[in-house]
mmCIF file of C-alpha atoms and ligand atoms in Angstrom:
data_model
loop_
_atom_site.group_PDB
_atom_site.id
_atom_site.type_symbol
_atom_site.label_atom_id
_atom_site.label_comp_id
_atom_site.label_asym_id
_atom_site.label_seq_id
_atom_site.Cartn_x
_atom_site.Cartn_y
_atom_site.Cartn_z
ATOM 1 C CA MET A 1 -14.526 -23.695 22.927
ATOM 2 C CA ASN A 2 -15.145 -19.976 22.389
ATOM 3 C CA GLU A 3 -16.509 -18.772 19.071
ATOM 4 C CA ASN A 4 -14.242 -16.460 17.112
ATOM 5 C CA VAL A 5 -14.812 -12.759 17.571
ATOM 6 C CA TYR A 6 -14.604 -10.578 14.456
ATOM 7 C CA LEU A 7 -13.851 -6.925 15.188
ATOM 8 C CA ASP A 8 -12.378 -5.869 11.865
ATOM 9 C CA HIS A 9 -15.393 -4.499 9.990
ATOM 10 C CA ASN A 10 -13.430 -1.529 8.636
ATOM 11 C CA ALA A 11 -11.243 -4.004 6.737
ATOM 12 C CA THR A 12 -14.247 -5.923 5.442
ATOM 13 C CA ALA A 13 -17.653 -6.808 6.828
ATOM 14 C CA PRO A 14 -18.989 -10.361 6.681
ATOM 15 C CA LEU A 15 -21.476 -10.876 3.862
ATOM 16 C CA ARG A 16 -25.006 -10.142 5.061
ATOM 17 C CA PRO A 17 -27.505 -13.008 4.626
ATOM 18 C CA GLU A 18 -29.653 -10.711 2.481
ATOM 19 C CA ALA A 19 -26.679 -10.084 0.164
ATOM 20 C CA ARG A 20 -25.903 -13.809 -0.001
ATOM 21 C CA LEU A 21 -29.497 -14.513 -1.044
ATOM 22 C CA ALA A 22 -29.471 -11.788 -3.708
ATOM 23 C CA ILE A 23 -26.152 -13.122 -5.048
ATOM 24 C CA ASP A 24 -27.539 -16.635 -5.147
ATOM 25 C CA GLN A 25 -30.585 -15.461 -7.112
ATOM 26 C CA ALA A 26 -28.462 -13.387 -9.501
ATOM 27 C CA MET A 27 -26.243 -16.407 -10.166
ATOM 28 C CA GLY A 28 -29.319 -18.189 -11.493
ATOM 29 C CA ILE A 29 -29.885 -15.580 -14.179
ATOM 30 C CA VAL A 30 -28.540 -16.309 -17.633
ATOM 31 C CA GLY A 31 -28.394 -13.044 -19.447
ATOM 32 C CA ASN A 32 -26.210 -10.044 -20.151
ATOM 33 C CA GLY A 33 -27.752 -6.807 -18.929
ATOM 34 C CA SER A 34 -27.333 -5.391 -22.445
ATOM 35 C CA SER A 35 -29.244 -8.222 -24.172
ATOM 36 C CA VAL A 36 -32.862 -7.652 -25.152
ATOM 37 C CA HIS A 37 -34.150 -11.175 -24.409
ATOM 38 C CA ALA A 38 -35.857 -12.172 -21.163
ATOM 39 C CA GLY A 39 -32.624 -13.182 -19.381
ATOM 40 C CA GLY A 40 -30.967 -9.906 -20.367
ATOM 41 C CA ARG A 41 -33.968 -7.949 -19.153
ATOM 42 C CA ALA A 42 -33.934 -9.803 -15.828
ATOM 43 C CA ALA A 43 -30.254 -8.919 -15.367
ATOM 44 C CA ARG A 44 -30.945 -5.290 -16.280
ATOM 45 C CA ARG A 45 -33.772 -5.141 -13.709
ATOM 46 C CA ILE A 46 -31.422 -6.303 -10.953
ATOM 47 C CA ILE A 47 -28.802 -3.721 -11.937
ATOM 48 C CA GLU A 48 -31.255 -0.847 -12.107
ATOM 49 C CA ASP A 49 -33.001 -1.838 -8.850
ATOM 50 C CA ALA A 50 -29.618 -1.939 -7.150
ATOM 51 C CA ARG A 51 -28.744 1.445 -8.620
ATOM 52 C CA ARG A 52 -31.868 2.962 -7.056
ATOM 53 C CA VAL A 53 -31.154 1.431 -3.654
ATOM 54 C CA VAL A 54 -27.470 2.384 -3.667
ATOM 55 C CA ALA A 55 -28.403 5.942 -4.693
ATOM 56 C CA ALA A 56 -30.888 6.129 -1.812
ATOM 57 C CA LEU A 57 -28.076 5.219 0.591
ATOM 58 C CA CYS A 58 -26.698 8.734 0.097
ATOM 59 C CA ALA A 59 -29.796 10.581 -1.142
ATOM 60 C CA ALA A 60 -28.438 10.661 -4.702
ATOM 61 C CA GLN A 61 -30.255 10.360 -8.015
ATOM 62 C CA PRO A 62 -29.979 6.850 -9.491
ATOM 63 C CA ASP A 63 -28.611 8.117 -12.795
ATOM 64 C CA THR A 64 -25.583 9.598 -10.995
ATOM 65 C CA VAL A 65 -24.396 6.143 -9.816
ATOM 66 C CA THR A 66 -21.651 4.366 -11.808
ATOM 67 C CA PHE A 67 -20.944 0.842 -10.591
ATOM 68 C CA THR A 68 -17.261 -0.051 -10.279
ATOM 69 C CA SER A 69 -15.185 -2.941 -8.951
ATOM 70 C CA GLY A 70 -14.957 -1.250 -5.551
ATOM 71 C CA GLY A 71 -13.783 1.808 -3.683
ATOM 72 C CA THR A 72 -10.273 1.666 -5.118
ATOM 73 C CA GLU A 73 -11.503 1.815 -8.688
ATOM 74 C CA ALA A 74 -14.042 4.540 -7.885
ATOM 75 C CA ASN A 75 -11.295 6.654 -6.268
ATOM 76 C CA ASN A 76 -9.012 6.087 -9.269
ATOM 77 C CA LEU A 77 -11.847 7.038 -11.586
ATOM 78 C CA ALA A 78 -12.642 10.201 -9.647
ATOM 79 C CA LEU A 79 -9.036 11.377 -9.525
ATOM 80 C CA GLY A 80 -8.368 10.651 -13.178
ATOM 81 C CA ALA A 81 -11.690 11.637 -14.655
ATOM 82 C CA THR A 82 -11.640 15.405 -14.467
ATOM 83 C CA ALA A 83 -8.313 16.297 -16.099
ATOM 84 C CA MET A 84 -7.643 18.857 -13.360
ATOM 85 C CA SER A 85 -3.949 19.707 -13.314
ATOM 86 C CA ARG A 86 -3.986 20.612 -9.615
ATOM 87 C CA VAL A 87 -4.943 18.030 -6.985
ATOM 88 C CA LEU A 88 -5.190 18.643 -3.234
ATOM 89 C CA ILE A 89 -5.674 15.730 -0.847
ATOM 90 C CA SER A 90 -5.645 15.457 2.921
ATOM 91 C CA ALA A 91 -2.649 13.968 4.721
ATOM 92 C CA VAL A 92 -4.705 10.986 5.921
ATOM 93 C CA GLU A 93 -6.193 9.662 2.690
ATOM 94 C CA HIS A 94 -6.386 5.984 1.807
ATOM 95 C CA PRO A 95 -3.681 4.673 -0.614
ATOM 96 C CA SER A 96 -6.339 4.468 -3.344
ATOM 97 C CA VAL A 97 -6.271 8.275 -3.264
ATOM 98 C CA TYR A 98 -2.750 9.239 -2.219
ATOM 99 C CA ASP A 99 -0.965 6.729 -4.460
ATOM 100 C CA VAL A 100 -3.089 7.772 -7.425
ATOM 101 C CA ALA A 101 -3.034 11.550 -7.355
ATOM 102 C CA ASP A 102 -0.316 13.011 -9.565
ATOM 103 C CA ARG A 103 2.012 15.128 -7.405
ATOM 104 C CA PRO A 104 -0.763 16.048 -4.972
ATOM 105 C CA GLU A 105 -0.550 19.033 -2.637
ATOM 106 C CA ILE A 106 -1.123 17.771 0.899
ATOM 107 C CA ILE A 107 -3.643 19.482 3.168
ATOM 108 C CA PRO A 108 -2.354 19.128 6.749
ATOM 109 C CA VAL A 109 -4.443 17.676 9.567
ATOM 110 C CA ASP A 110 -4.518 18.436 13.294
ATOM 111 C CA ARG A 111 -3.775 16.041 16.161
ATOM 112 C CA ASP A 112 -7.268 14.533 15.768
ATOM 113 C CA GLY A 113 -6.691 14.003 12.061
ATOM 114 C CA ILE A 114 -9.117 16.740 10.962
ATOM 115 C CA VAL A 115 -8.184 18.742 7.855
ATOM 116 C CA ASP A 116 -6.953 22.251 8.477
ATOM 117 C CA LEU A 117 -9.580 24.352 6.663
ATOM 118 C CA ASP A 118 -7.522 27.550 6.863
ATOM 119 C CA ALA A 119 -4.605 25.754 5.240
ATOM 120 C CA LEU A 120 -6.947 24.458 2.521
ATOM 121 C CA GLU A 121 -8.240 27.954 1.867
ATOM 122 C CA ASN A 122 -4.706 29.400 1.746
ATOM 123 C CA MET A 123 -3.639 26.678 -0.665
ATOM 124 C CA LEU A 124 -6.613 27.361 -2.936
ATOM 125 C CA ALA A 125 -6.071 31.125 -2.752
ATOM 126 C CA SER A 126 -2.342 30.841 -3.522
ATOM 127 C CA ASP A 127 -2.885 29.764 -7.134
ATOM 128 C CA ASN A 128 -5.837 30.493 -9.349
ATOM 129 C CA THR A 129 -5.619 27.195 -11.236
ATOM 130 C CA PRO A 130 -8.865 25.405 -10.264
ATOM 131 C CA ALA A 131 -8.159 22.348 -8.134
ATOM 132 C CA LEU A 132 -9.621 18.923 -7.545
ATOM 133 C CA VAL A 133 -9.853 18.503 -3.768
ATOM 134 C CA SER A 134 -10.213 14.972 -2.403
ATOM 135 C CA VAL A 135 -10.942 14.485 1.293
ATOM 136 C CA MET A 136 -12.356 11.314 2.842
ATOM 137 C CA ALA A 137 -15.606 11.416 4.844
ATOM 138 C CA ALA A 138 -14.146 9.294 7.650
ATOM 139 C CA ASN A 139 -10.780 7.705 8.223
ATOM 140 C CA ASN A 140 -10.409 3.936 7.990
ATOM 141 C CA GLU A 141 -7.852 3.726 10.834
ATOM 142 C CA THR A 142 -9.253 6.174 13.364
ATOM 143 C CA GLY A 143 -12.886 6.676 12.347
ATOM 144 C CA VAL A 144 -12.406 10.457 12.582
ATOM 145 C CA ILE A 145 -15.025 12.289 10.518
ATOM 146 C CA GLN A 146 -14.010 15.212 8.304
ATOM 147 C CA PRO A 147 -15.988 18.458 7.938
ATOM 148 C CA ILE A 148 -16.845 17.675 4.310
ATOM 149 C CA GLU A 149 -19.559 20.343 4.010
ATOM 150 C CA ARG A 150 -16.976 22.985 4.836
ATOM 151 C CA VAL A 151 -14.315 21.471 2.577
ATOM 152 C CA ALA A 152 -16.876 21.550 -0.248
ATOM 153 C CA GLU A 153 -17.953 25.094 0.501
ATOM 154 C CA VAL A 154 -14.383 26.457 0.447
ATOM 155 C CA THR A 155 -13.425 24.464 -2.644
ATOM 156 C CA ARG A 156 -16.495 25.540 -4.618
ATOM 157 C CA ARG A 157 -15.839 29.160 -3.655
ATOM 158 C CA TYR A 158 -12.473 28.886 -5.420
ATOM 159 C CA GLY A 159 -13.972 27.190 -8.486
ATOM 160 C CA GLY A 160 -12.664 23.720 -7.581
ATOM 161 C CA ILE A 161 -14.148 20.238 -7.749
ATOM 162 C CA VAL A 162 -14.685 18.185 -4.594
ATOM 163 C CA HIS A 163 -14.354 14.432 -4.381
ATOM 164 C CA CYS A 164 -15.079 12.561 -1.172
ATOM 165 C CA ASP A 165 -14.061 8.989 -0.360
ATOM 166 C CA GLY A 166 -17.102 7.866 1.595
ATOM 167 C CA VAL A 167 -16.092 4.190 1.794
ATOM 168 C CA GLN A 168 -15.808 4.037 5.594
ATOM 169 C CA ALA A 169 -18.603 6.472 6.357
ATOM 170 C CA VAL A 170 -21.421 5.024 4.320
ATOM 171 C CA GLY A 171 -23.793 2.966 6.422
ATOM 172 C CA LYS A 172 -22.190 4.207 9.647
ATOM 173 C CA ILE A 173 -23.218 7.856 9.568
ATOM 174 C CA PRO A 174 -25.842 9.585 7.428
ATOM 175 C CA LEU A 175 -24.327 10.652 4.095
ATOM 176 C CA ASP A 176 -26.448 12.968 1.962
ATOM 177 C CA VAL A 177 -24.673 14.109 -1.180
ATOM 178 C CA ASN A 178 -26.847 17.228 -1.377
ATOM 179 C CA SER A 179 -26.000 18.560 2.055
ATOM 180 C CA LEU A 180 -22.361 17.472 1.770
ATOM 181 C CA GLY A 181 -22.011 19.605 -1.347
ATOM 182 C CA VAL A 182 -19.502 17.279 -3.029
ATOM 183 C CA HIS A 183 -19.278 16.750 -6.788
ATOM 184 C CA MET A 184 -18.274 13.079 -6.495
ATOM 185 C CA LEU A 185 -18.603 10.430 -3.779
ATOM 186 C CA THR A 186 -16.977 6.989 -3.625
ATOM 187 C CA ILE A 187 -18.628 4.067 -1.857
ATOM 188 C CA SER A 188 -17.792 0.360 -1.569
ATOM 189 C CA GLY A 189 -19.953 -2.752 -1.175
ATOM 190 C CA HIS A 190 -17.879 -4.926 1.123
ATOM 191 C CA LYS A 191 -17.666 -2.419 3.979
ATOM 192 C CA ILE A 192 -21.450 -2.567 4.396
ATOM 193 C CA GLY A 193 -21.982 -6.320 4.160
ATOM 194 C CA GLY A 194 -22.048 -6.661 0.380
ATOM 195 C CA PRO A 195 -19.419 -8.573 -1.606
ATOM 196 C CA ALA A 196 -15.860 -7.337 -2.171
ATOM 197 C CA GLY A 197 -15.385 -6.249 -5.766
ATOM 198 C CA SER A 198 -18.449 -3.993 -5.801
ATOM 199 C CA GLY A 199 -18.573 -0.238 -5.415
ATOM 200 C CA ALA A 200 -19.713 2.963 -7.032
ATOM 201 C CA LEU A 201 -18.737 6.476 -7.935
ATOM 202 C CA ILE A 202 -21.569 8.961 -7.571
ATOM 203 C CA ASN A 203 -21.237 11.895 -9.949
ATOM 204 C CA VAL A 204 -23.622 14.211 -8.151
ATOM 205 C CA ASP A 205 -23.476 17.184 -10.511
ATOM 206 C CA GLY A 206 -23.170 15.206 -13.729
ATOM 207 C CA LEU A 207 -19.620 16.402 -14.483
ATOM 208 C CA ALA A 208 -18.215 15.282 -17.831
ATOM 209 C CA LEU A 209 -15.845 12.509 -16.709
ATOM 210 C CA SER A 210 -13.378 10.378 -18.688
ATOM 211 C CA PRO A 211 -13.357 6.602 -18.192
ATOM 212 C CA LEU A 212 -10.310 4.720 -16.911
ATOM 213 C CA ILE A 213 -10.870 1.959 -19.448
ATOM 214 C CA ARG A 214 -12.531 1.966 -22.851
ATOM 215 C CA GLY A 215 -14.336 -0.460 -25.039
ATOM 216 C CA GLY A 216 -18.054 -0.571 -24.394
ATOM 217 C CA GLY A 217 -21.115 1.517 -23.711
ATOM 218 C CA GLN A 218 -21.965 0.175 -20.250
ATOM 219 C CA GLU A 219 -22.484 2.617 -17.366
ATOM 220 C CA LYS A 220 -22.860 5.409 -19.913
ATOM 221 C CA LYS A 221 -19.370 4.602 -21.240
ATOM 222 C CA LEU A 222 -17.811 5.617 -17.908
ATOM 223 C CA ARG A 223 -17.208 2.017 -16.847
ATOM 224 C CA PRO A 224 -17.255 -0.188 -19.937
ATOM 225 C CA GLY A 225 -17.415 -3.980 -19.692
ATOM 226 C CA THR A 226 -20.273 -6.359 -18.911
ATOM 227 C CA GLU A 227 -21.620 -5.422 -15.516
ATOM 228 C CA ASN A 228 -20.726 -7.544 -12.480
ATOM 229 C CA LEU A 229 -24.314 -8.651 -11.956
ATOM 230 C CA ILE A 230 -23.552 -10.786 -8.914
ATOM 231 C CA GLY A 231 -21.557 -8.090 -7.162
ATOM 232 C CA ILE A 232 -24.093 -5.384 -7.963
ATOM 233 C CA ALA A 233 -26.967 -7.569 -6.735
ATOM 234 C CA GLY A 234 -25.203 -8.212 -3.413
ATOM 235 C CA PHE A 235 -24.215 -4.575 -3.032
ATOM 236 C CA GLY A 236 -27.817 -3.505 -3.646
ATOM 237 C CA ALA A 237 -29.153 -5.985 -1.096
ATOM 238 C CA ALA A 238 -26.694 -4.800 1.579
ATOM 239 C CA ALA A 239 -27.614 -1.186 0.824
ATOM 240 C CA GLN A 240 -31.306 -2.063 1.175
ATOM 241 C CA VAL A 241 -30.715 -3.425 4.691
ATOM 242 C CA ILE A 242 -29.012 -0.182 5.663
ATOM 243 C CA ASN A 243 -31.815 1.898 4.173
ATOM 244 C CA ASP A 244 -34.330 -0.206 6.153
ATOM 245 C CA ARG A 245 -32.677 -0.639 9.557
ATOM 246 C CA GLY A 246 -29.172 0.791 9.466
ATOM 247 C CA GLN A 247 -29.899 3.471 12.053
ATOM 248 C CA ALA A 248 -31.087 1.011 14.723
ATOM 249 C CA GLU A 249 -28.123 -1.271 13.999
ATOM 250 C CA ILE A 250 -25.560 1.482 14.338
ATOM 251 C CA GLU A 251 -26.986 2.874 17.600
ATOM 252 C CA LYS A 252 -26.519 -0.532 19.248
ATOM 253 C CA ILE A 253 -22.965 -0.684 17.911
ATOM 254 C CA ARG A 254 -22.206 2.830 19.186
ATOM 255 C CA GLN A 255 -23.206 1.789 22.707
ATOM 256 C CA TRP A 256 -20.970 -1.298 22.634
ATOM 257 C CA ARG A 257 -18.052 0.764 21.292
ATOM 258 C CA ASP A 258 -18.512 3.446 23.966
ATOM 259 C CA ASP A 259 -18.740 0.818 26.732
ATOM 260 C CA LEU A 260 -15.594 -0.835 25.383
ATOM 261 C CA GLU A 261 -13.669 2.432 25.513
ATOM 262 C CA SER A 262 -14.803 3.263 29.074
ATOM 263 C CA ALA A 263 -13.883 -0.209 30.330
ATOM 264 C CA ALA A 264 -10.526 -0.157 28.478
ATOM 265 C CA LYS A 265 -9.590 3.161 30.059
ATOM 266 C CA ASN A 266 -10.221 1.725 33.504
ATOM 267 C CA ARG A 267 -8.145 -1.363 32.854
ATOM 268 C CA ILE A 268 -5.165 -0.203 30.765
ATOM 269 C CA LEU A 269 -2.868 2.347 32.330
ATOM 270 C CA GLY A 270 -1.882 5.154 29.957
ATOM 271 C CA LEU A 271 -4.341 4.119 27.249
ATOM 272 C CA GLU A 272 -4.926 6.712 24.539
ATOM 273 C CA ILE A 273 -8.029 6.681 22.364
ATOM 274 C CA VAL A 274 -7.141 8.318 19.071
ATOM 275 C CA GLY A 275 -9.424 11.161 17.996
ATOM 276 C CA GLN A 276 -11.594 10.790 21.072
ATOM 277 C CA SER A 277 -12.479 14.461 21.232
ATOM 278 C CA ALA A 278 -13.311 14.672 17.515
ATOM 279 C CA PRO A 279 -16.446 13.491 15.716
ATOM 280 C CA ARG A 280 -15.878 9.792 15.035
ATOM 281 C CA LEU A 281 -17.580 6.853 13.390
ATOM 282 C CA PRO A 282 -19.683 5.024 15.978
ATOM 283 C CA ASN A 283 -18.063 1.646 15.292
ATOM 284 C CA THR A 284 -14.325 2.402 15.435
ATOM 285 C CA SER A 285 -11.748 2.600 18.233
ATOM 286 C CA ALA A 286 -8.084 3.259 17.542
ATOM 287 C CA LEU A 287 -6.260 2.417 20.756
ATOM 288 C CA ILE A 288 -2.683 3.169 21.748
ATOM 289 C CA SER A 289 -1.370 1.247 24.715
ATOM 290 C CA PRO A 290 2.239 2.255 25.136
ATOM 291 C CA ALA A 291 5.044 -0.240 24.936
ATOM 292 C CA ILE A 292 3.387 -3.066 23.007
ATOM 293 C CA ASP A 293 3.729 -2.936 19.250
ATOM 294 C CA SER A 294 0.606 -3.480 17.210
ATOM 295 C CA GLU A 295 1.877 -6.618 15.514
ATOM 296 C CA THR A 296 2.323 -8.381 18.873
ATOM 297 C CA GLN A 297 -1.171 -7.360 19.926
ATOM 298 C CA VAL A 298 -2.838 -8.413 16.687
ATOM 299 C CA MET A 299 -1.086 -11.804 16.740
ATOM 300 C CA ALA A 300 -1.777 -12.477 20.427
ATOM 301 C CA LEU A 301 -5.454 -11.660 19.966
ATOM 302 C CA ASP A 302 -5.621 -13.808 16.846
ATOM 303 C CA ILE A 303 -4.260 -16.808 18.764
ATOM 304 C CA ASP A 304 -7.188 -16.377 21.145
ATOM 305 C CA GLY A 305 -9.700 -16.128 18.283
ATOM 306 C CA VAL A 306 -10.162 -12.347 18.267
ATOM 307 C CA SER A 307 -9.675 -10.606 14.889
ATOM 308 C CA ILE A 308 -8.631 -6.961 14.912
ATOM 309 C CA SER A 309 -6.174 -4.890 12.849
ATOM 310 C CA SER A 310 -3.172 -2.785 13.490
ATOM 311 C CA GLY A 311 -3.903 0.802 12.541
ATOM 312 C CA SER A 312 -1.579 0.444 9.627
ATOM 313 C CA ALA A 313 -2.722 -2.880 8.207
ATOM 314 C CA CYS A 314 -1.994 -2.746 4.525
ATOM 315 C CA SER A 315 -2.591 -5.003 1.598
ATOM 316 C CA SER A 316 0.707 -6.854 1.965
ATOM 317 C CA GLY A 317 -0.138 -7.774 5.563
ATOM 318 C CA LYS A 318 3.067 -6.084 6.793
ATOM 319 C CA VAL A 319 2.855 -3.808 9.774
ATOM 320 C CA GLY A 320 4.833 -0.605 10.117
ATOM 321 C CA ALA A 321 4.319 2.852 11.573
ATOM 322 C CA SER A 322 0.938 4.118 10.445
ATOM 323 C CA PRO A 323 1.373 7.087 8.034
ATOM 324 C CA VAL A 324 -2.014 8.358 9.191
ATOM 325 C CA MET A 325 -0.834 8.467 12.790
ATOM 326 C CA VAL A 326 2.428 10.114 11.767
ATOM 327 C CA ALA A 327 0.486 12.788 9.824
ATOM 328 C CA MET A 328 -1.533 13.397 13.001
ATOM 329 C CA GLY A 329 1.650 14.115 14.925
ATOM 330 C CA PHE A 330 2.028 10.887 16.906
ATOM 331 C CA ASN A 331 5.588 9.727 17.478
ATOM 332 C CA ASP A 332 7.021 6.606 15.885
ATOM 333 C CA SER A 333 6.481 4.384 18.906
ATOM 334 C CA GLN A 334 2.847 5.492 19.252
ATOM 335 C CA ALA A 335 2.304 5.049 15.513
ATOM 336 C CA ARG A 336 3.697 1.513 15.802
ATOM 337 C CA SER A 337 1.545 0.473 18.728
ATOM 338 C CA VAL A 338 -1.929 1.523 17.629
ATOM 339 C CA ILE A 339 -4.594 -1.131 17.116
ATOM 340 C CA ARG A 340 -7.981 -0.724 15.480
ATOM 341 C CA VAL A 341 -11.131 -2.360 16.777
ATOM 342 C CA SER A 342 -14.071 -1.983 14.407
ATOM 343 C CA LEU A 343 -17.542 -3.331 15.073
ATOM 344 C CA GLY A 344 -20.319 -3.936 12.568
ATOM 345 C CA TRP A 345 -23.560 -5.672 11.725
ATOM 346 C CA SER A 346 -22.372 -9.125 12.827
ATOM 347 C CA SER A 347 -21.091 -7.932 16.227
ATOM 348 C CA ARG A 348 -22.648 -9.542 19.302
ATOM 349 C CA PRO A 349 -23.151 -8.036 22.760
ATOM 350 C CA ASP A 350 -20.268 -9.996 24.343
ATOM 351 C CA ASP A 351 -17.702 -9.500 21.573
ATOM 352 C CA THR A 352 -16.147 -6.420 23.117
ATOM 353 C CA LYS A 353 -15.967 -8.072 26.545
ATOM 354 C CA ARG A 354 -14.106 -11.017 25.036
ATOM 355 C CA PHE A 355 -11.722 -8.632 23.253
ATOM 356 C CA LEU A 356 -11.094 -6.776 26.518
ATOM 357 C CA ASP A 357 -10.459 -9.940 28.522
ATOM 358 C CA VAL A 358 -7.911 -11.242 26.016
ATOM 359 C CA TRP A 359 -6.289 -7.857 25.438
ATOM 360 C CA CYS A 360 -6.009 -6.957 29.119
ATOM 361 C CA GLY A 361 -4.703 -10.484 29.807
ATOM 362 C CA LEU A 362 -1.894 -9.807 27.317
ATOM 363 C CA HIS A 363 -1.042 -6.524 29.031
ATOM 364 C CA ASP A 364 -1.006 -8.204 32.454
ATOM 365 C CA ARG A 365 1.247 -11.028 31.203
ATOM 366 C CA LEU A 366 3.721 -8.624 29.621
ATOM 367 C CA ALA A 367 3.739 -6.423 32.722
ATOM 368 C CA ARG A 368 4.502 -9.467 34.933
ATOM 369 C CA GLN A 369 7.331 -10.535 32.593
ATOM 370 C CA ALA A 370 8.813 -7.054 32.695
ATOM 371 C CA SER A 371 8.779 -6.850 36.517
HETATM 372 N N1 PLP B 1 -11.129 4.086 0.829
HETATM 373 C C1 PLP B 1 -11.096 3.753 2.121
HETATM 374 C C2 PLP B 1 -11.182 4.836 3.146
HETATM 375 C C3 PLP B 1 -10.974 2.425 2.514
HETATM 376 O O1 PLP B 1 -10.917 2.121 3.813
HETATM 377 C C4 PLP B 1 -10.880 1.434 1.510
HETATM 378 C C5 PLP B 1 -10.673 0.015 1.869
HETATM 379 O O2 PLP B 1 -10.159 -0.320 2.893
HETATM 380 C C6 PLP B 1 -10.937 1.824 0.166
HETATM 381 C C7 PLP B 1 -11.067 3.162 -0.134
HETATM 382 C C8 PLP B 1 -10.852 0.828 -0.936
HETATM 383 O O3 PLP B 1 -12.095 0.168 -1.133
HETATM 384 P P1 PLP B 1 -12.147 -1.261 -1.845
HETATM 385 O O4 PLP B 1 -11.600 -2.252 -0.881
HETATM 386 O O5 PLP B 1 -13.613 -1.470 -2.134
HETATM 387 O O6 PLP B 1 -11.352 -1.156 -3.089
#
């Protein structure tokens, strides 16, 4: 019996053993991080240690890190916190940005999904109301990396504020808030092997931000409520692994991903690799094989113990045409047949071979049926 193969790290990564251990230890602590007794102080130590490690993940100062319940909350916080009346977002943002922004102006993207910087500049120049500009560091469906430094440079030139959703990029490519030039960065714990329900907003320049919820002094009043000690402990432990050996891990993954794409191109006629000519995350492949819809592919692979996503997997589990692909100019049938393969820390050398064997087997079967 074959072991299951998990190639859906962009949806969530399995919990790292180091995070599991940190969570287990944190669960043994009886104390509220705001209490002065020994248990409270032990909880506070865990929170502040994690804050330092999470800050180091993106070369930020620890006191700029606000822990949240995840990337979604951090994005909501960032978009609501500045009271900017004008919001510009790219056409390929995650729902936790595009569903939240109030009547956002959409920055178009090219066929690779990269924001059109001239369009951004024209939009900023067309109105002298300062804008909040939110562009993700890398796309969850395609892995395409945005030119954030340039987005930040243009936006700052027009007096705007830049927020970047770094949820998919963190741990996969170097993210340094100083060289990116952003005001705010969102990150999430469960994409790097920490627990779901943990994340952070990094307020690089110390902007005065308003909280989403009120009723306590925690996280400098920006995120009131007793801290999620267990989640923060696990997030910190996962971040520590990346600080220690993330680079070596990701280079191995890049090689497996590249080998997968070369082999797939040889075996599947007419295969298109989305964003192949653009800078991309080293772990992600968005693959369009014409004529088979993504749902059929995801289900057939699942039956054989291989977990992947359709490009458009959403929280309800329904599959439709991917809005990201549509924004990139793909037609409806292409947008409905894209699948996403995403590797990560738990990937093994033979995982991609197993995926290919099952996936190509499906293509062969369907081709025989059609002939
Ligand atoms: N932003 C991006 C780009 C994502 O891919 C995700 C999750 O898939 C989120 C934000 C939301 O993060 P979380 O699941 O931690 O709320």
